[in-house]
PDB file of C-alpha atoms in Angstrom:
ATOM      1  CA  UNK A1413      42.955  57.673 -30.493  1.00 44.00           C
ATOM      2  CA  UNK A1414      40.636  58.678 -33.291  1.00 42.00           C
ATOM      3  CA  UNK A1415      38.452  55.632 -32.654  1.00 44.00           C
ATOM      4  CA  UNK A1416      38.350  56.185 -28.890  1.00 51.00           C
ATOM      5  CA  UNK A1417      37.222  59.762 -29.410  1.00 50.00           C
ATOM      6  CA  UNK A1418      34.086  58.653 -31.217  1.00 44.00           C
ATOM      7  CA  UNK A1419      33.049  56.605 -28.158  1.00 48.00           C
ATOM      8  CA  UNK A1420      34.107  59.155 -25.584  1.00 51.00           C
ATOM      9  CA  UNK A1421      32.206  62.063 -27.151  1.00 48.00           C
ATOM     10  CA  UNK A1422      28.842  60.332 -27.470  1.00 46.00           C
ATOM     11  CA  UNK A1423      27.806  61.392 -24.003  1.00 47.00           C
ATOM     12  CA  UNK A1424      28.219  65.024 -22.934  1.00 50.00           C
ATOM     13  CA  UNK A1425      27.047  64.811 -19.346  1.00 54.00           C
ATOM     14  CA  UNK A1426      29.676  64.641 -16.627  1.00 57.00           C
ATOM     15  CA  UNK A1427      29.580  61.625 -14.312  1.00 63.00           C
ATOM     16  CA  UNK A1428      30.973  61.263 -10.814  1.00 64.00           C
ATOM     17  CA  UNK A1429      32.927  57.953 -10.923  1.00 65.00           C
ATOM     18  CA  UNK A1430      32.240  57.313  -7.231  1.00 66.00           C
ATOM     19  CA  UNK A1431      28.451  57.272  -7.858  1.00 74.00           C
ATOM     20  CA  UNK A1432      28.510  54.533 -10.484  1.00 74.00           C
ATOM     21  CA  UNK A1433      26.603  51.302  -9.864  1.00 79.00           C
ATOM     22  CA  UNK A1434      28.203  47.869 -10.203  1.00 80.00           C
ATOM     23  CA  UNK A1435      27.019  47.314 -13.771  1.00 83.00           C
ATOM     24  CA  UNK A1436      28.450  50.654 -14.915  1.00 80.00           C
ATOM     25  CA  UNK A1437      31.717  49.956 -13.133  1.00 78.00           C
ATOM     26  CA  UNK A1438      31.917  46.591 -14.897  1.00 82.00           C
ATOM     27  CA  UNK A1439      31.441  48.210 -18.300  1.00 83.00           C
ATOM     28  CA  UNK A1440      34.129  50.764 -17.503  1.00 80.00           C
ATOM     29  CA  UNK A1441      36.454  48.048 -16.322  1.00 82.00           C
ATOM     30  CA  UNK A1442      35.985  46.196 -19.636  1.00 86.00           C
ATOM     31  CA  UNK A1443      36.637  49.463 -21.499  1.00 83.00           C
ATOM     32  CA  UNK A1444      39.803  50.054 -19.453  1.00 82.00           C
ATOM     33  CA  UNK A1445      40.974  46.515 -20.232  1.00 84.00           C
ATOM     34  CA  UNK A1446      40.468  47.178 -23.944  1.00 86.00           C
ATOM     35  CA  UNK A1447      42.462  50.375 -23.790  1.00 81.00           C
ATOM     36  CA  UNK A1448      45.180  48.629 -21.765  1.00 82.00           C
ATOM     37  CA  UNK A1449      45.577  45.959 -24.413  1.00 87.00           C
ATOM     38  CA  UNK A1450      45.637  48.421 -27.301  1.00 84.00           C
ATOM     39  CA  UNK A1451      48.045  50.765 -25.520  1.00 80.00           C
ATOM     40  CA  UNK A1452      50.293  47.826 -24.711  1.00 84.00           C
ATOM     41  CA  UNK A1453      50.356  46.817 -28.355  1.00 87.00           C
ATOM     42  CA  UNK A1454      51.175  50.428 -29.295  1.00 81.00           C
ATOM     43  CA  UNK A1455      54.064  50.546 -26.811  1.00 82.00           C
ATOM     44  CA  UNK A1456      55.448  47.239 -28.061  1.00 87.00           C
ATOM     45  CA  UNK A1457      55.135  48.457 -31.661  1.00 83.00           C
ATOM     46  CA  UNK A1458      56.929  51.696 -30.845  1.00 79.00           C
ATOM     47  CA  UNK A1459      59.666  49.744 -29.051  1.00 83.00           C
ATOM     48  CA  UNK A1460      60.169  47.462 -32.053  1.00 85.00           C
ATOM     49  CA  UNK A1461      60.283  50.502 -34.344  1.00 78.00           C
ATOM     50  CA  UNK A1462      62.884  52.199 -32.141  1.00 78.00           C
ATOM     51  CA  UNK A1463      65.030  49.063 -31.989  1.00 83.00           C
ATOM     52  CA  UNK A1464      64.742  48.701 -35.755  1.00 79.00           C
ATOM     53  CA  UNK A1465      66.037  52.234 -36.281  1.00 75.00           C
ATOM     54  CA  UNK A1466      68.919  51.598 -33.845  1.00 78.00           C
ATOM     55  CA  UNK A1467      69.865  48.423 -35.747  1.00 79.00           C
ATOM     56  CA  UNK A1468      69.509  50.213 -39.062  1.00 74.00           C
ATOM     57  CA  UNK A1469      71.793  53.035 -37.940  1.00 74.00           C
ATOM     58  CA  UNK A1470      74.367  50.804 -36.255  1.00 75.00           C
ATOM     59  CA  UNK A1471      74.551  47.940 -38.742  1.00 75.00           C
ATOM     60  CA  UNK A1472      73.759  49.576 -42.074  1.00 73.00           C
ATOM     61  CA  UNK A1473      74.194  53.330 -42.088  1.00 74.00           C
ATOM     62  CA  UNK A1474      77.276  53.603 -39.907  1.00 74.00           C
ATOM     63  CA  UNK A1475      79.434  51.081 -41.834  1.00 78.00           C
ATOM     64  CA  UNK A1476      78.635  52.950 -45.062  1.00 75.00           C
ATOM     65  CA  UNK A1477      79.283  56.339 -43.497  1.00 74.00           C
ATOM     66  CA  UNK A1478      75.717  57.491 -44.297  1.00 72.00           C
ATOM     67  CA  UNK A1479      74.138  60.107 -42.047  1.00 69.00           C
ATOM     68  CA  UNK A1480      70.772  61.356 -43.419  1.00 67.00           C
ATOM     69  CA  UNK A1481      70.765  65.148 -43.386  1.00 66.00           C
ATOM     70  CA  UNK A1482      67.599  66.820 -42.119  1.00 61.00           C
ATOM     71  CA  UNK A1483      64.994  66.534 -44.918  1.00 66.00           C
ATOM     72  CA  UNK A1484      66.944  63.840 -46.796  1.00 73.00           C
ATOM     73  CA  UNK A1485      66.053  60.972 -44.465  1.00 72.00           C
ATOM     74  CA  UNK A1486      63.385  59.509 -46.760  1.00 74.00           C
ATOM     75  CA  UNK A1487      65.663  59.891 -49.804  1.00 78.00           C
ATOM     76  CA  UNK A1488      68.611  58.188 -48.115  1.00 79.00           C
ATOM     77  CA  UNK A1489      66.614  55.269 -46.757  1.00 77.00           C
ATOM     78  CA  UNK A1490      64.762  54.950 -50.064  1.00 80.00           C
ATOM     79  CA  UNK A1491      68.074  54.753 -51.911  1.00 81.00           C
ATOM     80  CA  UNK A1492      69.266  51.973 -49.620  1.00 79.00           C
ATOM     81  CA  UNK A1493      66.110  49.946 -50.126  1.00 78.00           C
ATOM     82  CA  UNK A1494      66.233  50.763 -53.832  1.00 83.00           C
ATOM     83  CA  UNK A1495      69.622  49.081 -54.043  1.00 82.00           C
ATOM     84  CA  UNK A1496      67.881  45.854 -53.004  1.00 79.00           C
ATOM     85  CA  UNK A1497      64.459  46.128 -54.665  1.00 84.00           C
ATOM     86  CA  UNK A1498      65.057  48.621 -57.442  1.00 86.00           C
ATOM     87  CA  UNK A1499      62.768  51.620 -58.105  1.00 87.00           C
ATOM     88  CA  UNK A1500      59.914  49.878 -56.284  1.00 87.00           C
ATOM     89  CA  UNK A1501      61.970  49.764 -53.076  1.00 83.00           C
ATOM     90  CA  UNK A1502      62.790  53.463 -53.307  1.00 86.00           C
ATOM     91  CA  UNK A1503      59.193  54.632 -53.723  1.00 88.00           C
ATOM     92  CA  UNK A1504      57.966  52.038 -51.225  1.00 86.00           C
ATOM     93  CA  UNK A1505      60.175  53.607 -48.528  1.00 82.00           C
ATOM     94  CA  UNK A1506      59.089  57.115 -49.533  1.00 83.00           C
ATOM     95  CA  UNK A1507      55.441  56.047 -49.270  1.00 86.00           C
ATOM     96  CA  UNK A1508      56.058  54.538 -45.798  1.00 83.00           C
ATOM     97  CA  UNK A1509      57.638  57.764 -44.575  1.00 81.00           C
ATOM     98  CA  UNK A1510      54.753  59.796 -45.993  1.00 84.00           C
ATOM     99  CA  UNK A1511      52.080  57.551 -44.400  1.00 85.00           C
ATOM    100  CA  UNK A1512      53.925  57.685 -41.056  1.00 80.00           C
ATOM    101  CA  UNK A1513      54.048  61.470 -41.257  1.00 79.00           C
ATOM    102  CA  UNK A1514      50.321  61.716 -42.017  1.00 82.00           C
ATOM    103  CA  UNK A1515      49.372  59.384 -39.178  1.00 80.00           C
ATOM    104  CA  UNK A1516      51.516  61.383 -36.780  1.00 77.00           C
ATOM    105  CA  UNK A1517      49.930  64.642 -37.844  1.00 80.00           C
ATOM    106  CA  UNK A1518      46.414  63.274 -37.468  1.00 80.00           C
ATOM    107  CA  UNK A1519      47.058  61.826 -34.025  1.00 79.00           C
ATOM    108  CA  UNK A1520      48.757  65.039 -32.808  1.00 77.00           C
ATOM    109  CA  UNK A1521      45.967  67.302 -34.116  1.00 79.00           C
ATOM    110  CA  UNK A1522      43.218  65.165 -32.655  1.00 80.00           C
ATOM    111  CA  UNK A1523      44.878  64.302 -29.363  1.00 81.00           C
ATOM    112  CA  UNK A1524      46.565  67.541 -28.376  1.00 81.00           C
ATOM    113  CA  UNK A1525      43.789  69.701 -29.822  1.00 85.00           C
ATOM    114  CA  UNK A1526      41.139  67.886 -27.778  1.00 85.00           C
ATOM    115  CA  UNK A1527      43.302  67.767 -24.649  1.00 83.00           C
ATOM    116  CA  UNK A1528      44.099  71.502 -24.736  1.00 86.00           C
ATOM    117  CA  UNK A1529      40.470  72.343 -25.532  1.00 87.00           C
ATOM    118  CA  UNK A1530      39.147  70.276 -22.625  1.00 85.00           C
ATOM    119  CA  UNK A1531      41.701  71.722 -20.223  1.00 83.00           C
ATOM    120  CA  UNK A1532      41.016  75.286 -21.271  1.00 88.00           C
ATOM    121  CA  UNK A1533      37.274  74.720 -20.997  1.00 86.00           C
ATOM    122  CA  UNK A1534      37.587  73.368 -17.446  1.00 82.00           C
ATOM    123  CA  UNK A1535      39.892  76.176 -16.314  1.00 85.00           C
ATOM    124  CA  UNK A1536      37.815  78.994 -17.826  1.00 87.00           C
ATOM    125  CA  UNK A1537      34.545  77.579 -16.488  1.00 83.00           C
ATOM    126  CA  UNK A1538      36.143  77.524 -13.058  1.00 80.00           C
ATOM    127  CA  UNK A1539      36.602  81.296 -13.348  1.00 84.00           C
ATOM    128  CA  UNK A1540      32.993  81.792 -14.446  1.00 84.00           C
ATOM    129  CA  UNK A1541      33.742  82.338 -18.153  1.00 84.00           C
ATOM    130  CA  UNK A1542      30.924  81.367 -20.499  1.00 84.00           C
ATOM    131  CA  UNK A1543      30.181  81.577 -24.194  1.00 84.00           C
ATOM    132  CA  UNK A1544      32.413  81.100 -27.169  1.00 85.00           C
ATOM    133  CA  UNK A1545      35.682  80.570 -25.234  1.00 85.00           C
ATOM    134  CA  UNK A1546      34.207  77.597 -23.365  1.00 86.00           C
ATOM    135  CA  UNK A1547      32.923  75.907 -26.495  1.00 88.00           C
ATOM    136  CA  UNK A1548      34.946  72.728 -26.978  1.00 85.00           C
ATOM    137  CA  UNK A1549      34.650  72.630 -30.789  1.00 88.00           C
ATOM    138  CA  UNK A1550      35.727  76.285 -31.113  1.00 90.00           C
ATOM    139  CA  UNK A1551      38.663  75.860 -28.728  1.00 90.00           C
ATOM    140  CA  UNK A1552      39.800  72.702 -30.510  1.00 88.00           C
ATOM    141  CA  UNK A1553      39.729  74.478 -33.871  1.00 90.00           C
ATOM    142  CA  UNK A1554      41.715  77.409 -32.454  1.00 91.00           C
ATOM    143  CA  UNK A1555      44.384  75.139 -31.006  1.00 90.00           C
ATOM    144  CA  UNK A1556      44.693  73.036 -34.172  1.00 88.00           C
ATOM    145  CA  UNK A1557      44.951  76.044 -36.491  1.00 90.00           C
ATOM    146  CA  UNK A1558      47.088  78.341 -34.314  1.00 89.00           C
ATOM    147  CA  UNK A1559      49.160  76.107 -32.027  1.00 84.00           C
ATOM    148  CA  UNK A1560      49.543  73.033 -34.189  1.00 83.00           C
ATOM    149  CA  UNK A1561      49.682  74.568 -37.679  1.00 85.00           C
ATOM    150  CA  UNK A1562      50.496  78.304 -37.908  1.00 90.00           C
ATOM    151  CA  UNK A1563      52.942  78.457 -34.974  1.00 86.00           C
ATOM    152  CA  UNK A1564      55.109  75.476 -36.069  1.00 82.00           C
ATOM    153  CA  UNK A1565      55.244  76.809 -39.659  1.00 85.00           C
ATOM    154  CA  UNK A1566      56.209  80.268 -38.412  1.00 86.00           C
ATOM    155  CA  UNK A1567      58.916  78.871 -36.111  1.00 81.00           C
ATOM    156  CA  UNK A1568      60.294  76.757 -38.947  1.00 80.00           C
ATOM    157  CA  UNK A1569      60.355  79.683 -41.399  1.00 83.00           C
ATOM    158  CA  UNK A1570      62.000  81.932 -38.802  1.00 80.00           C
ATOM    159  CA  UNK A1571      64.676  79.575 -37.508  1.00 73.00           C
ATOM    160  CA  UNK A1572      65.016  77.213 -40.487  1.00 69.00           C
ATOM    161  CA  UNK A1573      66.662  74.373 -38.544  1.00 70.00           C
ATOM    162  CA  UNK A1574      64.480  71.204 -38.660  1.00 69.00           C
ATOM    163  CA  UNK A1575      66.861  69.131 -36.566  1.00 68.00           C
ATOM    164  CA  UNK A1576      67.132  71.822 -33.898  1.00 71.00           C
ATOM    165  CA  UNK A1577      63.347  72.094 -33.783  1.00 74.00           C
ATOM    166  CA  UNK A1578      63.031  68.330 -33.369  1.00 73.00           C
ATOM    167  CA  UNK A1579      65.552  68.418 -30.536  1.00 72.00           C
ATOM    168  CA  UNK A1580      63.602  71.190 -28.822  1.00 74.00           C
ATOM    169  CA  UNK A1581      60.343  69.289 -29.280  1.00 75.00           C
ATOM    170  CA  UNK A1582      61.970  66.155 -27.877  1.00 74.00           C
ATOM    171  CA  UNK A1583      63.131  68.080 -24.829  1.00 76.00           C
ATOM    172  CA  UNK A1584      59.647  69.520 -24.248  1.00 78.00           C
ATOM    173  CA  UNK A1585      58.064  66.078 -24.596  1.00 78.00           C
ATOM    174  CA  UNK A1586      60.571  64.410 -22.332  1.00 77.00           C
ATOM    175  CA  UNK A1587      60.007  67.109 -19.691  1.00 81.00           C
ATOM    176  CA  UNK A1588      56.204  66.954 -19.762  1.00 83.00           C
ATOM    177  CA  UNK A1589      55.877  63.142 -19.620  1.00 84.00           C
ATOM    178  CA  UNK A1590      56.798  62.917 -15.895  1.00 88.00           C
ATOM    179  CA  UNK A1591      54.351  65.696 -15.063  1.00 88.00           C
ATOM    180  CA  UNK A1592      51.490  64.045 -16.968  1.00 86.00           C
ATOM    181  CA  UNK A1593      52.366  60.655 -15.427  1.00 87.00           C
ATOM    182  CA  UNK A1594      52.362  62.052 -11.903  1.00 88.00           C
ATOM    183  CA  UNK A1595      49.075  63.909 -12.349  1.00 86.00           C
ATOM    184  CA  UNK A1596      47.419  60.870 -13.931  1.00 86.00           C
ATOM    185  CA  UNK A1597      48.420  58.631 -11.019  1.00 88.00           C
ATOM    186  CA  UNK A1598      47.335  61.237  -8.497  1.00 88.00           C
ATOM    187  CA  UNK A1599      43.921  61.815 -10.079  1.00 82.00           C
ATOM    188  CA  UNK A1600      43.344  58.091 -10.578  1.00 82.00           C
ATOM    189  CA  UNK A1601      44.016  57.452  -6.912  1.00 82.00           C
ATOM    190  CA  UNK A1602      41.920  60.382  -5.673  1.00 81.00           C
ATOM    191  CA  UNK A1603      38.915  60.265  -8.012  1.00 77.00           C
ATOM    192  CA  UNK A1604      38.371  56.707  -9.198  1.00 78.00           C
ATOM    193  CA  UNK A1605      36.576  54.084  -7.099  1.00 80.00           C
ATOM    194  CA  UNK A1606      38.660  51.167  -5.907  1.00 80.00           C
ATOM    195  CA  UNK A1607      37.272  48.817  -8.586  1.00 77.00           C
ATOM    196  CA  UNK A1608      38.512  51.145 -11.396  1.00 79.00           C
ATOM    197  CA  UNK A1609      41.900  52.088 -10.001  1.00 82.00           C
ATOM    198  CA  UNK A1610      45.011  50.675 -11.668  1.00 83.00           C
ATOM    199  CA  UNK A1611      46.523  47.622 -10.037  1.00 83.00           C
ATOM    200  CA  UNK A1612      49.634  47.907  -7.887  1.00 87.00           C
ATOM    201  CA  UNK A1613      51.710  46.448 -10.715  1.00 88.00           C
ATOM    202  CA  UNK A1614      50.417  49.013 -13.248  1.00 85.00           C
ATOM    203  CA  UNK A1615      50.762  51.817 -10.732  1.00 88.00           C
ATOM    204  CA  UNK A1616      54.347  50.898  -9.934  1.00 90.00           C
ATOM    205  CA  UNK A1617      55.260  50.400 -13.584  1.00 87.00           C
ATOM    206  CA  UNK A1618      53.781  53.773 -14.527  1.00 87.00           C
ATOM    207  CA  UNK A1619      55.568  55.479 -11.618  1.00 90.00           C
ATOM    208  CA  UNK A1620      58.898  53.904 -12.664  1.00 91.00           C
ATOM    209  CA  UNK A1621      58.301  55.092 -16.217  1.00 86.00           C
ATOM    210  CA  UNK A1622      57.687  58.645 -15.010  1.00 88.00           C
ATOM    211  CA  UNK A1623      60.861  58.596 -12.940  1.00 91.00           C
ATOM    212  CA  UNK A1624      62.869  57.209 -15.877  1.00 88.00           C
ATOM    213  CA  UNK A1625      61.658  59.961 -18.199  1.00 85.00           C
ATOM    214  CA  UNK A1626      62.307  62.562 -15.525  1.00 88.00           C
ATOM    215  CA  UNK A1627      65.965  61.460 -15.262  1.00 89.00           C
ATOM    216  CA  UNK A1628      66.193  61.186 -19.060  1.00 83.00           C
ATOM    217  CA  UNK A1629      64.745  64.696 -19.460  1.00 82.00           C
ATOM    218  CA  UNK A1630      67.315  66.187 -17.103  1.00 86.00           C
ATOM    219  CA  UNK A1631      70.203  64.451 -18.871  1.00 85.00           C
ATOM    220  CA  UNK A1632      68.852  65.398 -22.291  1.00 79.00           C
ATOM    221  CA  UNK A1633      68.433  69.038 -21.382  1.00 78.00           C
ATOM    222  CA  UNK A1634      71.945  69.171 -19.868  1.00 83.00           C
ATOM    223  CA  UNK A1635      73.338  67.707 -23.092  1.00 80.00           C
ATOM    224  CA  UNK A1636      71.491  70.289 -25.199  1.00 72.00           C
ATOM    225  CA  UNK A1637      72.900  73.233 -23.221  1.00 78.00           C
ATOM    226  CA  UNK A1638      76.368  71.676 -23.192  1.00 79.00           C
ATOM    227  CA  UNK A1639      76.726  71.025 -19.473  1.00 80.00           C
ATOM    228  CA  UNK A1640      77.493  67.338 -20.017  1.00 78.00           C
ATOM    229  CA  UNK A1641      78.784  65.472 -23.039  1.00 67.00           C
ATOM    230  CA  UNK A1642      81.174  68.184 -24.207  1.00 49.00           C
ATOM    231  CA  UNK A1643      84.139  66.664 -22.399  1.00 49.00           C
ATOM    232  CA  UNK A1644      83.631  63.310 -24.054  1.00 46.00           C
ATOM    233  CA  UNK A1645      83.610  64.942 -27.467  1.00 45.00           C
ATOM    234  CA  UNK A1646      86.856  66.838 -26.882  1.00 45.00           C
ATOM    235  CA  UNK A1647      88.890  63.782 -25.800  1.00 46.00           C
TER     236      UNK A1647
END
């Protein structure tokens, strides 16, 4: 995401995709292919990581009766690896957790800050607003500092329940994925020329993904508020 941003922000002028010539469309198609490959690798990597955590929990933590508590995840996993590799294994796991945390923070700050700034700029310009509040750099800084830094810290200090906050964040993310997926498919179909539109296979796969997350979001929210799942726990 950080690398893509450097390419995407070189040109500031807005281009109508339907007015591109064949050479420009070919360049964009190559760029889309590159992003498709990199995003596919990212999805596969995330899937392998998720499966690894499921195996770790089911085959290693559960038999030992270990359930990492909130901010003790790195310590618990480090202790397990330390039993195999000694002190090096413990600090190696702690370093991995720290690096993963830093990469997540950087991607969230860059991606969401830029997305919110661009969206706000487009909306405000549509209402005739000009000046500081339509400056992309200023808006991005405001969102990063207020929405992605001060607000999460304040919520954590006020509620003090990291697991509950993660569950809430997961519910929000699960709920917004179907909306983003639907809007992306709609805009791609309406605005992009035929040569740059996703193939039928990609379109169908993305639509199925959006539907899956929509169903998952509903089930997840019902579990959080106790509508489903409570009966299974009482039996």
